[in-house]
PDB file of C-alpha atoms and ligand atoms in Angstrom:
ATOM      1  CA  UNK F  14      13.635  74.755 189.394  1.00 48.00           C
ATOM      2  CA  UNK F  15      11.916  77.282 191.869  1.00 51.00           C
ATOM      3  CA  UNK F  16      13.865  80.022 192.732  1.00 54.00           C
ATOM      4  CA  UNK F  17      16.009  79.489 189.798  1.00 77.00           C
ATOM      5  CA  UNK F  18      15.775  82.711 187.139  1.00 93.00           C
ATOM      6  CA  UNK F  19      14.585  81.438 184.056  1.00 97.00           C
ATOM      7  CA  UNK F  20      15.485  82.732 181.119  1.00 97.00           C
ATOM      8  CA  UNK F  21      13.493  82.391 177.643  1.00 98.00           C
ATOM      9  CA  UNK F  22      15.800  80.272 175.785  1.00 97.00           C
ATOM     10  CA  UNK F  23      15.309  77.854 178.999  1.00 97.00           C
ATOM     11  CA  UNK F  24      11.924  77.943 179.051  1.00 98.00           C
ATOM     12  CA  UNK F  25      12.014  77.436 175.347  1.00 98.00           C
ATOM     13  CA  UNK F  26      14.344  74.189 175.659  1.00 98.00           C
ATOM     14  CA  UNK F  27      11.952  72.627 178.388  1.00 98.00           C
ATOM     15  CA  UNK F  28       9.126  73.044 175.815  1.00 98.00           C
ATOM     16  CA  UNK F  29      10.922  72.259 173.016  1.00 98.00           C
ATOM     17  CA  UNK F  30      12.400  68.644 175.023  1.00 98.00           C
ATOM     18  CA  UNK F  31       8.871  67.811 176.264  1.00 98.00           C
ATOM     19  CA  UNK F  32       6.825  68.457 172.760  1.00 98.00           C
ATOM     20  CA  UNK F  33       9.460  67.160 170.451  1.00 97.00           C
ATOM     21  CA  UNK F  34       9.416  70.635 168.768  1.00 97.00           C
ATOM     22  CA  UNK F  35      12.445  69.622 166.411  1.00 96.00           C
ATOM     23  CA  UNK F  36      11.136  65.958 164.999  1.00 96.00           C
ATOM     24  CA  UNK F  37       8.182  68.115 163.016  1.00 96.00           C
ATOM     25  CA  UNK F  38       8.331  70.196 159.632  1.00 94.00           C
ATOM     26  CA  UNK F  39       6.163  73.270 160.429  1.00 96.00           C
ATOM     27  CA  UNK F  40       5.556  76.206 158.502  1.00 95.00           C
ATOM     28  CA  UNK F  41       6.593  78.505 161.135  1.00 97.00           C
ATOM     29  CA  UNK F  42       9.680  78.726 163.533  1.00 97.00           C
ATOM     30  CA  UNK F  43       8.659  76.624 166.569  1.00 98.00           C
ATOM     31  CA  UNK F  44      10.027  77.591 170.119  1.00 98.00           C
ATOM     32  CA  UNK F  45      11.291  81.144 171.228  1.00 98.00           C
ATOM     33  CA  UNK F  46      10.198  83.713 168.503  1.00 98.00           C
ATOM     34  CA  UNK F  47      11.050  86.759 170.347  1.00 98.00           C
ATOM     35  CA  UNK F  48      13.769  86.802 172.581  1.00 98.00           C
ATOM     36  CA  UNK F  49      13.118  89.836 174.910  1.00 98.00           C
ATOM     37  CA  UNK F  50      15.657  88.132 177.155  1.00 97.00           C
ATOM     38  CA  UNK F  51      14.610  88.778 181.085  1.00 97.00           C
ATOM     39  CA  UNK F  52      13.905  86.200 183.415  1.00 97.00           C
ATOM     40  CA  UNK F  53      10.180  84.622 183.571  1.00 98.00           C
ATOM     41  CA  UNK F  54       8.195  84.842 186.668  1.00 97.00           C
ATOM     42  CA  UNK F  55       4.632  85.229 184.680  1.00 98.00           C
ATOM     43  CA  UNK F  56       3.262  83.444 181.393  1.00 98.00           C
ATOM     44  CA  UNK F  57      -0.175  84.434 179.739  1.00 98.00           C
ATOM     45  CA  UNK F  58      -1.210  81.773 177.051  1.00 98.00           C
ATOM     46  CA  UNK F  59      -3.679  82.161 174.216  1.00 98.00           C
ATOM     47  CA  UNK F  60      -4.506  80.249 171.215  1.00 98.00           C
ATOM     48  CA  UNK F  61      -2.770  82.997 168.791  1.00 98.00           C
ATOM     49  CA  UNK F  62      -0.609  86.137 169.954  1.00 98.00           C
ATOM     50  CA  UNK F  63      -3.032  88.640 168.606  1.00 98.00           C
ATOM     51  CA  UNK F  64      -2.437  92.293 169.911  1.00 98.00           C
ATOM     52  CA  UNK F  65      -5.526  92.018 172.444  1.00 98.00           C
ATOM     53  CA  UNK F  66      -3.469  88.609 174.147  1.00 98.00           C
ATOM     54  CA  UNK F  67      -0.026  91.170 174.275  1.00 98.00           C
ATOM     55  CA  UNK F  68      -2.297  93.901 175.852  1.00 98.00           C
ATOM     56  CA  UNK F  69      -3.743  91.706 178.161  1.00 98.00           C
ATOM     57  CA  UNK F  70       0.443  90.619 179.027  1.00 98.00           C
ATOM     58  CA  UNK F  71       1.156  94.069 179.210  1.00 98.00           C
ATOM     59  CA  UNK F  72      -1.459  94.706 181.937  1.00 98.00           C
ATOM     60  CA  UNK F  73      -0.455  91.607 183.932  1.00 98.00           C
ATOM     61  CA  UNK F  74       2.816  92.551 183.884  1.00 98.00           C
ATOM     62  CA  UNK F  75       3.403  88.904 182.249  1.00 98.00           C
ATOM     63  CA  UNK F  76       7.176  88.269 180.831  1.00 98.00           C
ATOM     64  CA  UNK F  77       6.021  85.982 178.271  1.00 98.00           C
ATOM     65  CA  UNK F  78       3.389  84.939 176.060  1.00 98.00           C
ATOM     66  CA  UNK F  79       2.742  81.361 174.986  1.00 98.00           C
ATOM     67  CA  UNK F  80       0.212  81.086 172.065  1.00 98.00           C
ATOM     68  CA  UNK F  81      -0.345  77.806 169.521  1.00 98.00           C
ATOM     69  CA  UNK F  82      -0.405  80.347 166.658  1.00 98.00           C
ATOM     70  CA  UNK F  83       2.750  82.503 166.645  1.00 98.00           C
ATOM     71  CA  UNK F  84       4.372  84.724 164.016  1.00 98.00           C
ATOM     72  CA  UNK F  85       6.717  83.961 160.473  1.00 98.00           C
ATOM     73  CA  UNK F  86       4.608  82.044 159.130  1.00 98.00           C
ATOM     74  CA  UNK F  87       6.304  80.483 155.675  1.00 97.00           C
ATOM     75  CA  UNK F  88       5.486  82.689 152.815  1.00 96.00           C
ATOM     76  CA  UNK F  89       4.223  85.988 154.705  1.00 95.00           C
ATOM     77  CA  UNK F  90       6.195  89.555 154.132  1.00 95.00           C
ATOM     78  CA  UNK F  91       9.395  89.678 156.397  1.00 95.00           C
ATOM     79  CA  UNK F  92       9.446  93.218 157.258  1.00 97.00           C
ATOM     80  CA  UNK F  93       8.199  93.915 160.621  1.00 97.00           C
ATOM     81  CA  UNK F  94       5.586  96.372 159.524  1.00 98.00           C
ATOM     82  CA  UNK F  95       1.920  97.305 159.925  1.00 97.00           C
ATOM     83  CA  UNK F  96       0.555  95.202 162.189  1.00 98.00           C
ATOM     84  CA  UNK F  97       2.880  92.386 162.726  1.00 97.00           C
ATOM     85  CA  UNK F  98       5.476  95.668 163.390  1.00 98.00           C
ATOM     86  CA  UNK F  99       3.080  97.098 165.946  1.00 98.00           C
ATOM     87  CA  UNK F 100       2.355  93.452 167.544  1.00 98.00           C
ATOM     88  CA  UNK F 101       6.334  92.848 167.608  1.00 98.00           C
ATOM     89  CA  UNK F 102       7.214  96.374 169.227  1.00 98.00           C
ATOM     90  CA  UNK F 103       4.996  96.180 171.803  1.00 98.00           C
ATOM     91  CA  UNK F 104       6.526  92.883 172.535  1.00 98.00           C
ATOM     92  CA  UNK F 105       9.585  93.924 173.001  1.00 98.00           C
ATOM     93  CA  UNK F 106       9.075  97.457 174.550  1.00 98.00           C
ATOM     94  CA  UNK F 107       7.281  95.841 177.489  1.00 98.00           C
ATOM     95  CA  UNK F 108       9.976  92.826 177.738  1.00 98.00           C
ATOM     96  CA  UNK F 109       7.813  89.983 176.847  1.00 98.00           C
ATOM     97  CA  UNK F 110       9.521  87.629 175.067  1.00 98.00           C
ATOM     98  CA  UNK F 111       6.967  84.928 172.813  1.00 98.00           C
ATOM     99  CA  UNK F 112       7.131  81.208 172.326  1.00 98.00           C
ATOM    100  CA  UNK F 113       4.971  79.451 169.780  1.00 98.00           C
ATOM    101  CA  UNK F 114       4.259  75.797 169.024  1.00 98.00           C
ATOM    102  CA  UNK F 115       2.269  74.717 166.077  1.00 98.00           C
ATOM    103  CA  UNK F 116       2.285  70.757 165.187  1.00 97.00           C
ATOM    104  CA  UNK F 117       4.105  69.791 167.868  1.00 98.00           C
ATOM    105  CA  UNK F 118       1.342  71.028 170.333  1.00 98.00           C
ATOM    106  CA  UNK F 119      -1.435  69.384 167.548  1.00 97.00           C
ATOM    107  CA  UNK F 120       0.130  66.310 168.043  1.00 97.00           C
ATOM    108  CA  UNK F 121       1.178  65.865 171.396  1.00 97.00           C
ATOM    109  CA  UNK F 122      -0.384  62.677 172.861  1.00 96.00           C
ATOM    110  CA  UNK F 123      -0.806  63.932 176.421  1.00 97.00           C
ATOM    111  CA  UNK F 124      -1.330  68.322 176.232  1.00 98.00           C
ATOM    112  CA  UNK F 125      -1.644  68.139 172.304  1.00 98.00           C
ATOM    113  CA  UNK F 126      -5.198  69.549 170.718  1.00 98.00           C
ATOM    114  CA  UNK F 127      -6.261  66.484 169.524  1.00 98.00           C
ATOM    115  CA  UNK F 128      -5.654  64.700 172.726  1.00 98.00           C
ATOM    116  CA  UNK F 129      -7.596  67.351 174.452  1.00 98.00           C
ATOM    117  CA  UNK F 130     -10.630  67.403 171.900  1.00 98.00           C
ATOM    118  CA  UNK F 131     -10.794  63.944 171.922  1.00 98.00           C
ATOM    119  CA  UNK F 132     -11.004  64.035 176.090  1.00 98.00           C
ATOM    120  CA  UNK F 133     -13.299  66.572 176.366  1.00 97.00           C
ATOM    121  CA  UNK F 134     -15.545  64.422 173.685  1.00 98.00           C
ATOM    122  CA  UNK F 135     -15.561  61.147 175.033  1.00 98.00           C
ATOM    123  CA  UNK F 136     -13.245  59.731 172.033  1.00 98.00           C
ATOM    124  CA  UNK F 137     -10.846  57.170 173.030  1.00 98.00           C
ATOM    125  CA  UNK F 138      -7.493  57.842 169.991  1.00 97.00           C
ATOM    126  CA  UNK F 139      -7.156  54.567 168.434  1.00 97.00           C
ATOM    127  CA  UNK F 140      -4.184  55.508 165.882  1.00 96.00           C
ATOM    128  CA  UNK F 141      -3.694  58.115 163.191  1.00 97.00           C
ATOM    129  CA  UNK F 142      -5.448  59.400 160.262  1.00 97.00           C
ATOM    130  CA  UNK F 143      -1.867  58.727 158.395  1.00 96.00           C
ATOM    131  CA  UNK F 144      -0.267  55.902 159.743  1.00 93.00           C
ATOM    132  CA  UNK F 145       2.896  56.366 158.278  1.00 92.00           C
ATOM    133  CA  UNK F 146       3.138  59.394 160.527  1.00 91.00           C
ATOM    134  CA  UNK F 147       5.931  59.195 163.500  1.00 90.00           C
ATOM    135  CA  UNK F 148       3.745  61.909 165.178  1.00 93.00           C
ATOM    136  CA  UNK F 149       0.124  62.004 163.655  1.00 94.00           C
ATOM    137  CA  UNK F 150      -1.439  65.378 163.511  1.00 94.00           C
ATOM    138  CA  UNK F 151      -4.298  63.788 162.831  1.00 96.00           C
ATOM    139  CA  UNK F 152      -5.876  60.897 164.231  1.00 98.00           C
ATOM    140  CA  UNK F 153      -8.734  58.118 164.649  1.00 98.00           C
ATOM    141  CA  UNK F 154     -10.769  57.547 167.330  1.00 98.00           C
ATOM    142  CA  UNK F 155     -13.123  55.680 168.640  1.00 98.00           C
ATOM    143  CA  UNK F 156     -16.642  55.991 170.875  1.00 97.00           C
ATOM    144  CA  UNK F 157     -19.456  53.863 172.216  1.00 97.00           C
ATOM    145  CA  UNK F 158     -21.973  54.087 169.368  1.00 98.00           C
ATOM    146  CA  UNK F 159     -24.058  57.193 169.673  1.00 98.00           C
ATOM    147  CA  UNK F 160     -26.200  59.124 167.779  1.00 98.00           C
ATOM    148  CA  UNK F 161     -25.072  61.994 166.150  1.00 98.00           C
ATOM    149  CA  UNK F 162     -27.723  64.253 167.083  1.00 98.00           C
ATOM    150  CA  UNK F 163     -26.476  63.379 170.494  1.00 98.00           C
ATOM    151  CA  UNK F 164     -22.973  63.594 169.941  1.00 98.00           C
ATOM    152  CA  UNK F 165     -23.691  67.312 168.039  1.00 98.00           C
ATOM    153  CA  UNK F 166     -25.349  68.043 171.194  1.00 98.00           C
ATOM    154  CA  UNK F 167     -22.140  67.746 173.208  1.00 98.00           C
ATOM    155  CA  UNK F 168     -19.928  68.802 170.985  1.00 98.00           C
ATOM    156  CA  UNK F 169     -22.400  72.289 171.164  1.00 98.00           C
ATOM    157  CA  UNK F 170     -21.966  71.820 175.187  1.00 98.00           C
ATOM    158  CA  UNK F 171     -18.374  70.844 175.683  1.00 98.00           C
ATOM    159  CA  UNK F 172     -17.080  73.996 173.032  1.00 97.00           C
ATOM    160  CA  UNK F 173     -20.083  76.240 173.899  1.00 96.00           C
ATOM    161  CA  UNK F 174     -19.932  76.727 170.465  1.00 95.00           C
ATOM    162  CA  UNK F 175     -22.740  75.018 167.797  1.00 97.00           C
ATOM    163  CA  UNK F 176     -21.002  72.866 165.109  1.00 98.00           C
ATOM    164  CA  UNK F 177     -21.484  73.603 161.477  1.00 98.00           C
ATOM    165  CA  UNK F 178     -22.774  69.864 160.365  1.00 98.00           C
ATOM    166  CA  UNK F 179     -22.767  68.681 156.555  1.00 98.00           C
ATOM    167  CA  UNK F 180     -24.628  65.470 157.142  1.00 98.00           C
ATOM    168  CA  UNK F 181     -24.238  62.421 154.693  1.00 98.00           C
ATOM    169  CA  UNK F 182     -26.860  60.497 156.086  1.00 97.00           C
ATOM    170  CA  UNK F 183     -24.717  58.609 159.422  1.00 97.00           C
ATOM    171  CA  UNK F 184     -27.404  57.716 161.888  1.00 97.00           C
ATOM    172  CA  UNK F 185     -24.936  56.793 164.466  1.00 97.00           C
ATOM    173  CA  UNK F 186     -21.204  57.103 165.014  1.00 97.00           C
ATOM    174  CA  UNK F 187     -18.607  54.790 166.454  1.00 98.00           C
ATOM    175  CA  UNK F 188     -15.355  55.827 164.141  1.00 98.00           C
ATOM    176  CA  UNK F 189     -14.286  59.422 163.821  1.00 98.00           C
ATOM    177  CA  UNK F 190     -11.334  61.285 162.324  1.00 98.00           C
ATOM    178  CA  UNK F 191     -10.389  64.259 164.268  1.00 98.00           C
ATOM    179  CA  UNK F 192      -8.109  66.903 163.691  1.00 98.00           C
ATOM    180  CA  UNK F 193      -8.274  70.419 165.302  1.00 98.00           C
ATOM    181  CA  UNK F 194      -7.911  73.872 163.512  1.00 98.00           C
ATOM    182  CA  UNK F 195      -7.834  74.033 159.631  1.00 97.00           C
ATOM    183  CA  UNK F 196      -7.661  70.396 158.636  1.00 98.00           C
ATOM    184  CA  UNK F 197     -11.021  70.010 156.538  1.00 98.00           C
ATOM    185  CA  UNK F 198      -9.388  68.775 153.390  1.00 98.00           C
ATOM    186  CA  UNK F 199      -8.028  65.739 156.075  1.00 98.00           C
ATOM    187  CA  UNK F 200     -11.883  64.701 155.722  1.00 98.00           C
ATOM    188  CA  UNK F 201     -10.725  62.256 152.232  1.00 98.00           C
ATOM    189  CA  UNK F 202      -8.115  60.339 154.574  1.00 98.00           C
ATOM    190  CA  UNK F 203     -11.104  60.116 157.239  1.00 98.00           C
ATOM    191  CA  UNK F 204     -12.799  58.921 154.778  1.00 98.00           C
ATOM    192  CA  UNK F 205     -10.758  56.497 153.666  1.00 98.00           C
ATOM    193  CA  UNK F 206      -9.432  54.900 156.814  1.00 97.00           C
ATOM    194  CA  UNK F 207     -13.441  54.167 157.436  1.00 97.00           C
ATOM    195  CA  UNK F 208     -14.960  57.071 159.970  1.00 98.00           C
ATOM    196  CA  UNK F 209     -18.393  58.068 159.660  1.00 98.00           C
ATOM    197  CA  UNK F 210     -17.784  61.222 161.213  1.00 98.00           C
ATOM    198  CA  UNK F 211     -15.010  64.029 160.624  1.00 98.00           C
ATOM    199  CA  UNK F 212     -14.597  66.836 162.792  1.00 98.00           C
ATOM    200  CA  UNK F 213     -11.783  69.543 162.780  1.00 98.00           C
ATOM    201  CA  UNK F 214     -12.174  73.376 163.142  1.00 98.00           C
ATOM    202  CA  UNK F 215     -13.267  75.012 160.028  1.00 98.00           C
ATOM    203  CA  UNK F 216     -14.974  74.545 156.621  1.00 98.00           C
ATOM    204  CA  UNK F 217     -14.513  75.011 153.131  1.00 98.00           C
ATOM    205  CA  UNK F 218     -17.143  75.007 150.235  1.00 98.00           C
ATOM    206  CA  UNK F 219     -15.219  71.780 149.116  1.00 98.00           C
ATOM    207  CA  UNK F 220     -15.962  70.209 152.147  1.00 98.00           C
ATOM    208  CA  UNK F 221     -19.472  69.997 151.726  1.00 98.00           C
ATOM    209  CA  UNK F 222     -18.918  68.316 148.460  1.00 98.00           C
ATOM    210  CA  UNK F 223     -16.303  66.065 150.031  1.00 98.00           C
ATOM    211  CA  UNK F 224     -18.795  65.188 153.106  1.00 98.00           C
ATOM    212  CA  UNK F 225     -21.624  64.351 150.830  1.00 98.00           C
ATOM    213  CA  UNK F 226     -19.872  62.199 147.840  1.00 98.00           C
ATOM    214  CA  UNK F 227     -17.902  60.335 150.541  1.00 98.00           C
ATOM    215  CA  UNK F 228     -20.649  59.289 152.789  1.00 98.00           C
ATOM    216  CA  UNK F 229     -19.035  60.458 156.220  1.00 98.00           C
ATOM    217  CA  UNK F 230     -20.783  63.526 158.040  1.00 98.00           C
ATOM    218  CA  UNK F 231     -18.487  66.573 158.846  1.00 98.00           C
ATOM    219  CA  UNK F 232     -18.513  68.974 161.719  1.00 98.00           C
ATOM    220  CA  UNK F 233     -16.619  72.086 162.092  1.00 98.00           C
ATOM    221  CA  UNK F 234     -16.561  72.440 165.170  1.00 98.00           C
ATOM    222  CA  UNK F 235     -14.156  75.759 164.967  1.00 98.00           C
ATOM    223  CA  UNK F 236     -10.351  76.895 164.444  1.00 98.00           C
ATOM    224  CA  UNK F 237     -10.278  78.580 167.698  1.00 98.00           C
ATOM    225  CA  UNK F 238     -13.079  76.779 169.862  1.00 98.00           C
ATOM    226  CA  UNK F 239     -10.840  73.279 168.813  1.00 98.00           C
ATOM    227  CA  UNK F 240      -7.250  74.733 169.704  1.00 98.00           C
ATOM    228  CA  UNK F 241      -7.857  76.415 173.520  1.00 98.00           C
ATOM    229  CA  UNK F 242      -7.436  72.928 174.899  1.00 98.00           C
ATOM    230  CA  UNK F 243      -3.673  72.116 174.178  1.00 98.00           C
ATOM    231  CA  UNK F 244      -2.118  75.562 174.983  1.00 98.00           C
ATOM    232  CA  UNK F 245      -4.127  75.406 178.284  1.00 98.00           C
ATOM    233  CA  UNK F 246      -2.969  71.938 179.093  1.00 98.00           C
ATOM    234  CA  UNK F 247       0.949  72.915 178.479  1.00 98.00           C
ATOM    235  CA  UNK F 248      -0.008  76.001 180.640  1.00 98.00           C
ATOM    236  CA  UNK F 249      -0.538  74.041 183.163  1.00 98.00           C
ATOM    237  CA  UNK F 250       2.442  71.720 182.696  1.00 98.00           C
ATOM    238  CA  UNK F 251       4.302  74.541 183.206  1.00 98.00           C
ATOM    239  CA  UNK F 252       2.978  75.815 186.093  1.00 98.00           C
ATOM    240  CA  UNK F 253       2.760  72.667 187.793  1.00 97.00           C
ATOM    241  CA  UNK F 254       6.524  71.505 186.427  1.00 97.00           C
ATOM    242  CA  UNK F 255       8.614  75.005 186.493  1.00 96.00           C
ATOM    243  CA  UNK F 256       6.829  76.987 189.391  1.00 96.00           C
ATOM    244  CA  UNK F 257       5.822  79.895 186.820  1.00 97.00           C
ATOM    245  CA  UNK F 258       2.566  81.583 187.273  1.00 98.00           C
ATOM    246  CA  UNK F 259       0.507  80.976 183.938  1.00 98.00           C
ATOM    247  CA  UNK F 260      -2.740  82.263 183.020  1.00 98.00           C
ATOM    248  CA  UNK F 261      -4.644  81.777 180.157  1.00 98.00           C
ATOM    249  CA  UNK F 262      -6.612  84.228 177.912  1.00 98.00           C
ATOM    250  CA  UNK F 263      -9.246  83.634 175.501  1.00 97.00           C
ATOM    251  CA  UNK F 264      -9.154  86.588 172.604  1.00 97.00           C
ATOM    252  CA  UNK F 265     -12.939  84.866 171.214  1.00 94.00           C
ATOM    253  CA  UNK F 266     -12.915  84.052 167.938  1.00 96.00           C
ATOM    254  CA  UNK F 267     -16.001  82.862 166.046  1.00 93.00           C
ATOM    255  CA  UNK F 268     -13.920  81.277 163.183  1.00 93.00           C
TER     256      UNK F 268
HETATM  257 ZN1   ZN Z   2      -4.484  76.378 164.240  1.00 93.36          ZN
END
């Protein structure tokens, strides 16, 4: 492909073919979002295309933006307003066009979040928190029995982020459910398919309840912190596969 142009709705149907984008019900649009329709030499990624990660596009002189967390979400205002209106025309004003995948970068097995997590923690994926799923956001996974003070201790190192934990009195872990971003209330199916341990990104009051009355520990480990792995990984991909310059960057987020 190198020294072929390539156009959005290309890059968009490589990403699309290689995550599956079209086998998943999402609650956005996933794949091209805005089409600002010039070729792509330059890609920044992030984890969501907040106005700092279009800035920091602008200033590279990037043609595109690849984020995990895009826009039109199901049930938001249409109208291109405030500041989804200022985050859209500054898209489009500098010609960067934006490509988003939700689920379908969750759940791929190779560059997806989970599969990244679980790397990065020493978790082998053994199947998925719903087995009925044909591509489980969620999954199970498995570990050489550790404590979980120890396994807190590199979730702290491997994030650089410390864990919120609701302990339910698991000594040592071997099982855990793992699902990246906002997937706390996953914790019952966790629960039920036998984990001791549940970790995704954020927590809810509920949770705590959940954790406790269940008997499996939780740790949320954060939205953002559990999400910068898959986006990165695809980055990558694309660099490696398509001959684009790609380069990543991290808008922090504590949450
Ligand atoms: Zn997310």
């Amino acid at each position: 492909m190198l020294n072929t142009q390539i156009y959005p709705n290309t890059l968009a149907q490589w990403c699309d073919n290689y995550l599956q984008a079209n086998e998943f019900n999402d609650y956005c649009p996933n794949g091209l979002q805005v089409d600002a329709n010039t070729p792509i030499r330059k890609i920044i990624t992030g984890v969501t295309a907040t106005q700092n990660v279009i800035d920091a596009a602008i200033a590279e002189k990037a043609d595109a933006i690849l984020v995990h967390h895009g826009y039109f979400w199901k049930g938001e205002p249409a109208p291109l307003t405030g500041m989804k209106g200022k985050r859209i025309r500054s898209l489009l004003q500098n010609n960067i066009s934006l490509l988003a995948y939700h689920l379908p970068l969750d759940a791929h097995p190779i560059v997806g979040n989970n599969a990244i997590l679980a790397q990065q923690l020493d978790l082998e994926i053994i199947g998925a928190l719903y087995p009925h799923e044909k591509h489980p956001v969620g999954n199970i996974a498995q570990c050489e029995p550790i404590a979980i003070t120890d396994f807190i201790t590199k979730v702290s190192d491997k994030l650089q982020r410390i864990p919120t934990h609701i302990s339910a009195g698991n000594k040592q872990i071997t099982q855990v459910g793992i699902c990246s971003g906002g997937a706390q209330d996953m914790i019952e199916q966790a629960a039920t398919m036998g984990c001791q341990l549940y970790i995704s990104g954020e927590i809810s009051e509920r949770t705590t309840h959940t954790a406790r009355e269940l008997g499996i520990d939780y740790l949320a480990c954060g939205h953002h912190a559990t999400e910068k792995g898959g986006i990165q990984a695809l980055g990558t991909l694309i660099e490696q596969s398509l001959g684009l310059k790609v380069r990543f960057i991290d808008d922090p987020n504590p949450a």
